[in-house]
Tab-separated table of C-alpha atoms in Angstrom:
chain	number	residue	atom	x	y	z
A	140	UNK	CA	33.933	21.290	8.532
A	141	UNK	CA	31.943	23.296	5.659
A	142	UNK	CA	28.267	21.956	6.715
A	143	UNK	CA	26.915	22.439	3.466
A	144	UNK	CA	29.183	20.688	1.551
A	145	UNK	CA	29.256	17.693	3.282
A	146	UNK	CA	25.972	17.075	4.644
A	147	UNK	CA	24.619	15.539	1.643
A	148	UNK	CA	27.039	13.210	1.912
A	149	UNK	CA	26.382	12.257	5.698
A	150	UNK	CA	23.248	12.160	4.737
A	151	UNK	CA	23.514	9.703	1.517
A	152	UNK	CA	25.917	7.431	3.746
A	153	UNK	CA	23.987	7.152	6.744
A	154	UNK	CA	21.093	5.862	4.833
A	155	UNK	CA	23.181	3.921	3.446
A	156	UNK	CA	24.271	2.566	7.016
A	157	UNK	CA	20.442	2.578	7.762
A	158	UNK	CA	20.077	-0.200	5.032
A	159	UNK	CA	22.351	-2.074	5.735
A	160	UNK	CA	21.659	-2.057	9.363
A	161	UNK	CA	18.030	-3.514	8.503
A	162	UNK	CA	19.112	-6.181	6.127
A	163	UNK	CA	20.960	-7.522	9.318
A	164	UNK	CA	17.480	-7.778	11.221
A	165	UNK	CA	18.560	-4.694	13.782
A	166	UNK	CA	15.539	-3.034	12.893
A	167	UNK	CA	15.381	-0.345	15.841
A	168	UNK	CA	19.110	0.771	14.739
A	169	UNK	CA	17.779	1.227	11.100
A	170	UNK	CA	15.378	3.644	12.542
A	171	UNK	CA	17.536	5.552	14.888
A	172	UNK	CA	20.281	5.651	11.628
A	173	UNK	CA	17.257	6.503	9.129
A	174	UNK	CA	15.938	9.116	11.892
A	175	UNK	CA	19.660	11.099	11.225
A	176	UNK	CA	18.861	11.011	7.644
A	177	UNK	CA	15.617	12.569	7.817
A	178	UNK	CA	16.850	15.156	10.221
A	179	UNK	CA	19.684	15.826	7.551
A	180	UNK	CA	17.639	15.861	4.782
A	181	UNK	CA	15.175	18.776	6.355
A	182	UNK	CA	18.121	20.851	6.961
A	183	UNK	CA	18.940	20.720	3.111
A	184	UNK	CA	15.130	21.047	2.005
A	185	UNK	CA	14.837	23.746	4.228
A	186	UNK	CA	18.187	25.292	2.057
A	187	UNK	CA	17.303	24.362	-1.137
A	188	UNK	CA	13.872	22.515	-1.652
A	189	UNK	CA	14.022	22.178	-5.505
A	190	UNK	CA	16.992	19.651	-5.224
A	191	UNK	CA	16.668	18.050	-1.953
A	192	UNK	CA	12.664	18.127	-0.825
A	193	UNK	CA	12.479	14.548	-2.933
A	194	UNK	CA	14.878	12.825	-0.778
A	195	UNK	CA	13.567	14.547	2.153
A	196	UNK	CA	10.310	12.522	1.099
A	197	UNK	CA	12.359	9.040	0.035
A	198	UNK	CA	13.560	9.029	3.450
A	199	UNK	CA	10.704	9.596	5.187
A	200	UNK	CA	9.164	6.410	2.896
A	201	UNK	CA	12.283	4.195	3.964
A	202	UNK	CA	12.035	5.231	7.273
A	203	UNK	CA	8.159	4.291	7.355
A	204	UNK	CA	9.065	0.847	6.213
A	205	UNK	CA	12.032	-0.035	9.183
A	206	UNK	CA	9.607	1.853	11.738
A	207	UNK	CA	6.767	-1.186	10.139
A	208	UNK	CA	9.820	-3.637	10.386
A	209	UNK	CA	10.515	-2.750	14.071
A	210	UNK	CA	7.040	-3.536	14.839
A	211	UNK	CA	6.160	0.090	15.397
A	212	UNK	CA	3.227	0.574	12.900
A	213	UNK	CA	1.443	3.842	14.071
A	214	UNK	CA	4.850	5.523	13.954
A	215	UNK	CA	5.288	3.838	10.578
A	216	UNK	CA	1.722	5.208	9.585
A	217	UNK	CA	2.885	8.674	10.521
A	218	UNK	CA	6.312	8.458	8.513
A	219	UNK	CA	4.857	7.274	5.558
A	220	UNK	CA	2.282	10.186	5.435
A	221	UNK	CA	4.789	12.281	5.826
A	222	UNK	CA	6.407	11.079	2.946
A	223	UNK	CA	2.968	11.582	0.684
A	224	UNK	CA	2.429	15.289	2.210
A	225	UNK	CA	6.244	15.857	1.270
A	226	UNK	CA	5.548	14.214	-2.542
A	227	UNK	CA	2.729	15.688	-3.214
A	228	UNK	CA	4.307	19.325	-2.389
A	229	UNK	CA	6.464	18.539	-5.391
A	230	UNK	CA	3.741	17.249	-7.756
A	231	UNK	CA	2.184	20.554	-7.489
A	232	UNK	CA	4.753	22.564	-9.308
A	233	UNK	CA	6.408	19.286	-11.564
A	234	UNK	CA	3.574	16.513	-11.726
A	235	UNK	CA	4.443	14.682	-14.244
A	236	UNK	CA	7.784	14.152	-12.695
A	237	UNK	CA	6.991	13.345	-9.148
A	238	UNK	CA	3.784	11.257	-9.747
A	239	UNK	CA	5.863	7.962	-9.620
A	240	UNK	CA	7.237	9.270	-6.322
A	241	UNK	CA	3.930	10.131	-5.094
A	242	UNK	CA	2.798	6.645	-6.231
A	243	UNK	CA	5.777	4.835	-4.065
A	244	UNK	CA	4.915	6.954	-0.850
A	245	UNK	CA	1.387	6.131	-1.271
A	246	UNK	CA	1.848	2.336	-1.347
A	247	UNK	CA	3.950	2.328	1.553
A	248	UNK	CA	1.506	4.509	3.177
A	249	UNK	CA	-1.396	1.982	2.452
A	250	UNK	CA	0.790	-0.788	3.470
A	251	UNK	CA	1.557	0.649	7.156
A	252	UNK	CA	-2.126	1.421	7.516
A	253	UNK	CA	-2.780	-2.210	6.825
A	254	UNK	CA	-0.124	-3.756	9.042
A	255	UNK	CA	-1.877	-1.556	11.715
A	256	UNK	CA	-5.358	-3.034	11.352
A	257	UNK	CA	-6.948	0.340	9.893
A	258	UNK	CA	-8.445	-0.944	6.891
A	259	UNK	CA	-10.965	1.390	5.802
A	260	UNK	CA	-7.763	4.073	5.670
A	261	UNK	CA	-5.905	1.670	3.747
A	262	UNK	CA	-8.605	1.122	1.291
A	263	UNK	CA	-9.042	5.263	0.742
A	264	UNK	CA	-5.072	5.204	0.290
A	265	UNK	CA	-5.417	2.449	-2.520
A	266	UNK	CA	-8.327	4.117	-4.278
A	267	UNK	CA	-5.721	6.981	-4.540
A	268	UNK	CA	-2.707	5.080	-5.694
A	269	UNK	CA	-5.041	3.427	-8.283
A	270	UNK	CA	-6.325	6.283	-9.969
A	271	UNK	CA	-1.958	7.923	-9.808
A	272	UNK	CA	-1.260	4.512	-11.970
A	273	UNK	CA	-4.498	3.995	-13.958
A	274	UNK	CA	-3.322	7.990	-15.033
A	275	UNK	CA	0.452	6.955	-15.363
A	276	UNK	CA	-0.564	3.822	-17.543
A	277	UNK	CA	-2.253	5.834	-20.519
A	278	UNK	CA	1.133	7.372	-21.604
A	279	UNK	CA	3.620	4.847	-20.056
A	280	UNK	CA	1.853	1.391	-20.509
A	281	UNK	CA	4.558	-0.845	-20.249
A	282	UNK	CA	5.550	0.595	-17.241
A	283	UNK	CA	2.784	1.317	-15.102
A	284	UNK	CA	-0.096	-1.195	-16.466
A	285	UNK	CA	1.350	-3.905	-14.019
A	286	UNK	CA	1.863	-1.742	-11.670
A	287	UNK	CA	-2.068	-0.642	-11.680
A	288	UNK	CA	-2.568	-4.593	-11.565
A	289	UNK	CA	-0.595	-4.425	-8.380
A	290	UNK	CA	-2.209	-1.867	-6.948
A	291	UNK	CA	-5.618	-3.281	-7.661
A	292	UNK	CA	-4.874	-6.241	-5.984
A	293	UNK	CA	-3.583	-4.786	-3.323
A	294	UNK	CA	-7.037	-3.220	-3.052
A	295	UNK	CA	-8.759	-6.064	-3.614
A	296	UNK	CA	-6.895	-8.068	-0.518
A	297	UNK	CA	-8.051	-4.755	1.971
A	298	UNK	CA	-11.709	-4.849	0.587
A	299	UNK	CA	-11.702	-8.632	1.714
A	300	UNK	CA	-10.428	-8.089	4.921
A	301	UNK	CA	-13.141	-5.219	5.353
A	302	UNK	CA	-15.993	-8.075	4.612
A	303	UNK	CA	-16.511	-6.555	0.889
A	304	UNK	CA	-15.945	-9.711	-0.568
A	305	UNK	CA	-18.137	-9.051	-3.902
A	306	UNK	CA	-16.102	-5.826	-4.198
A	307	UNK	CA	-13.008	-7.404	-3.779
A	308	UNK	CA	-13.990	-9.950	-6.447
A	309	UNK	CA	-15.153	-7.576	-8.947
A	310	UNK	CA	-11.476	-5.547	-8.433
A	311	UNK	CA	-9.808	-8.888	-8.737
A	312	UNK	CA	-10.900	-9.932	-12.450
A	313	UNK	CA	-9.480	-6.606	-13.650
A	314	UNK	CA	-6.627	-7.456	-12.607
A	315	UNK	CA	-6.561	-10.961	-13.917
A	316	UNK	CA	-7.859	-9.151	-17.064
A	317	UNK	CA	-4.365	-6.854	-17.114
A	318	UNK	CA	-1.715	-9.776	-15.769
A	319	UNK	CA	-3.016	-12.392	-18.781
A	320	UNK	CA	-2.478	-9.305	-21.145
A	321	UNK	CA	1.294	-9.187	-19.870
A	322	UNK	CA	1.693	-12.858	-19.785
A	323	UNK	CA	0.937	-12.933	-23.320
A	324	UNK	CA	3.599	-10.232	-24.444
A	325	UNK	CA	6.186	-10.716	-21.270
A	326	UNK	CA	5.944	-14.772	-21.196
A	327	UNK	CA	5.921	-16.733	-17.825
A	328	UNK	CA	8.160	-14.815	-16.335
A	329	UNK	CA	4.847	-12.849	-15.014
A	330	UNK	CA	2.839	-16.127	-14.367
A	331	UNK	CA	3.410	-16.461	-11.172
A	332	UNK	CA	1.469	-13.168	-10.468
A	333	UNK	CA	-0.866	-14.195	-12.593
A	334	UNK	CA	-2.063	-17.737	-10.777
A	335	UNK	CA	-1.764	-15.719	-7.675
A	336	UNK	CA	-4.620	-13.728	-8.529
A	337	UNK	CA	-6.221	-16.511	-9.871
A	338	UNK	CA	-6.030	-18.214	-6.365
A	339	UNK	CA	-7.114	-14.926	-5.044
A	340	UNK	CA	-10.123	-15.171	-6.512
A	341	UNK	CA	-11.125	-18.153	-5.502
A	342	UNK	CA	-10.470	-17.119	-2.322
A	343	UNK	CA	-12.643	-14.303	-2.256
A	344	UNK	CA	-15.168	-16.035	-3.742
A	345	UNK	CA	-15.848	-18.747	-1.586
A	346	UNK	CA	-15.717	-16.540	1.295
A	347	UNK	CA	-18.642	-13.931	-0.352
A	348	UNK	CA	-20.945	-16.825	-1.473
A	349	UNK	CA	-20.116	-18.375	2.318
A	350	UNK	CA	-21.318	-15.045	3.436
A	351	UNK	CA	-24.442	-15.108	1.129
A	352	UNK	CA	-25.240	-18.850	2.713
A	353	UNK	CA	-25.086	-17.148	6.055
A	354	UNK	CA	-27.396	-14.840	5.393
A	355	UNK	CA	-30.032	-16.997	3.462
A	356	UNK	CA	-29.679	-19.367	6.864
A	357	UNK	CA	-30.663	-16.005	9.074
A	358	UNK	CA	-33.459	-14.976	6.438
A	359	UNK	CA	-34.794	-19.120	6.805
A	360	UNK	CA	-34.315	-19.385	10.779
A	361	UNK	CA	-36.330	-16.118	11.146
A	362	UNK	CA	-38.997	-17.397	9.092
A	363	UNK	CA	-38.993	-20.247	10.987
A	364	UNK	CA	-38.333	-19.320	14.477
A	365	UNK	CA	-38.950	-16.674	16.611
A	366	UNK	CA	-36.561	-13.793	16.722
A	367	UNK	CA	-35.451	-14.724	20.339
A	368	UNK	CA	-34.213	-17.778	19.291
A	369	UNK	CA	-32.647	-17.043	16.538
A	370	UNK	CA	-30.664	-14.462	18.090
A	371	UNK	CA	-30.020	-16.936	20.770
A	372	UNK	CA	-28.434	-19.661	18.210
A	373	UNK	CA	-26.667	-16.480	16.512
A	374	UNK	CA	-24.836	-15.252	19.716
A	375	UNK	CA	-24.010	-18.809	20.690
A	376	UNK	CA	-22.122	-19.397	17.280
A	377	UNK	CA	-20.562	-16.267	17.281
């Protein structure tokens, strides 16, 4: 067998097997099938990285999402910033090319980091992927202007899980802002995202002015009481 002619092929197929094996629900074989990939896909960046160092980093991105799948998120979190580190080698020589790629890797990146609990990672991720689309939007609007709204909220959702509910707030009117511009030239076909940030919003609202009440009780009970027993009454509700 001439290795080099036919290992892209391997390679291209058993990704292909890897998908297919992880629409079934056998998650674990998906990653042992998209491990093979990976593994082929180094050999041929390591041959010729101009053609094949972008699939190298696709498959380390699809490989990041069965590894999340199979309940494995650390090793997902690894994966997908190996994906980014393997991107963003390409965007130094071709950026305007490999900025969407860099984009994709990044949002699967943030989204492994948030399946495993580590927000305020996931939030420094985000910042990055929405300054990549606010960039990309300026000269492809149509394109990546929704997709900034996505990342946004995407942001918006780890900034409330991180308590920064006025931040998250703020974040989320932009991107209500950006989805009723689309509704008006795309129609209701982008209305659902639309009322979904609309609920979002109320969402994070109620829980920042809930916060706000909290702390206006504290600031009252303090004035009230002394600090022992307000830090008694504190524990005892937490």
């Amino acid at each position: 067998m001439d290795r080099p002619t036919y290992l892209p092929g391997l390679a291209s197929y058993t990704e292909s097997l890897a998908s297919c094996l992880s629409e079934s629900g056998r998650y674990n074989d998906a990653v042992e099938a998209e491990e093979r990939a990976v593994r082929m896909y180094r050999e041929l960046a390591d041959g010729d990285p101009r053609i094949y160092l972008h699939h190298l980093g696709r498959s380390w991105q699809i490989l990041a999402e069965y590894l999340g799948n199979a309940g494995r998120h650390e090793d997902a979190v690894k994966a997908g910033q190996k994906a980014v580190d393997t991107h963003k080698t390409l965007v130094r020589d071709d950026p305007e090319s490999f900025n969407p790629a860099v984009a994709q890797s990044l949002h699967r990146l943030c989204c492994c980091l948030g399946n495993a609990s580590r927000y305020p990672e996931a939030v420094k991720v985000a910042e990055e992927l929405v300054d990549i689309h606010r960039e990309l939007s300026k000269s492809h609007r149509k394109i990546y202007y929704p997709r900034l709204a996505d990342s946004l909220d995407q942001q918006a959702m780890l900034l409330n899980k991180l308590g920064r509910h006025e931040d998250a707030v703020l974040i989320e009117k932009e991107v209500i802002m950006i989805r009723e511009e689309f509704v008006k030239i795309i129609g209701d076909s982008y209305l659902s995202s639309l009322n979904s940030s609309r609920d979002n919003l109320v969402l994070f609202k109620q829980q920042r002015d809930m916060i706000r009440m909290l702390r206006r009780c504290k600031g009252l009970m303090r004035k009230i009481f002394k600090p022992d027993v307000v830090n008694r009454v504190i524990m005892h509700k937490n």
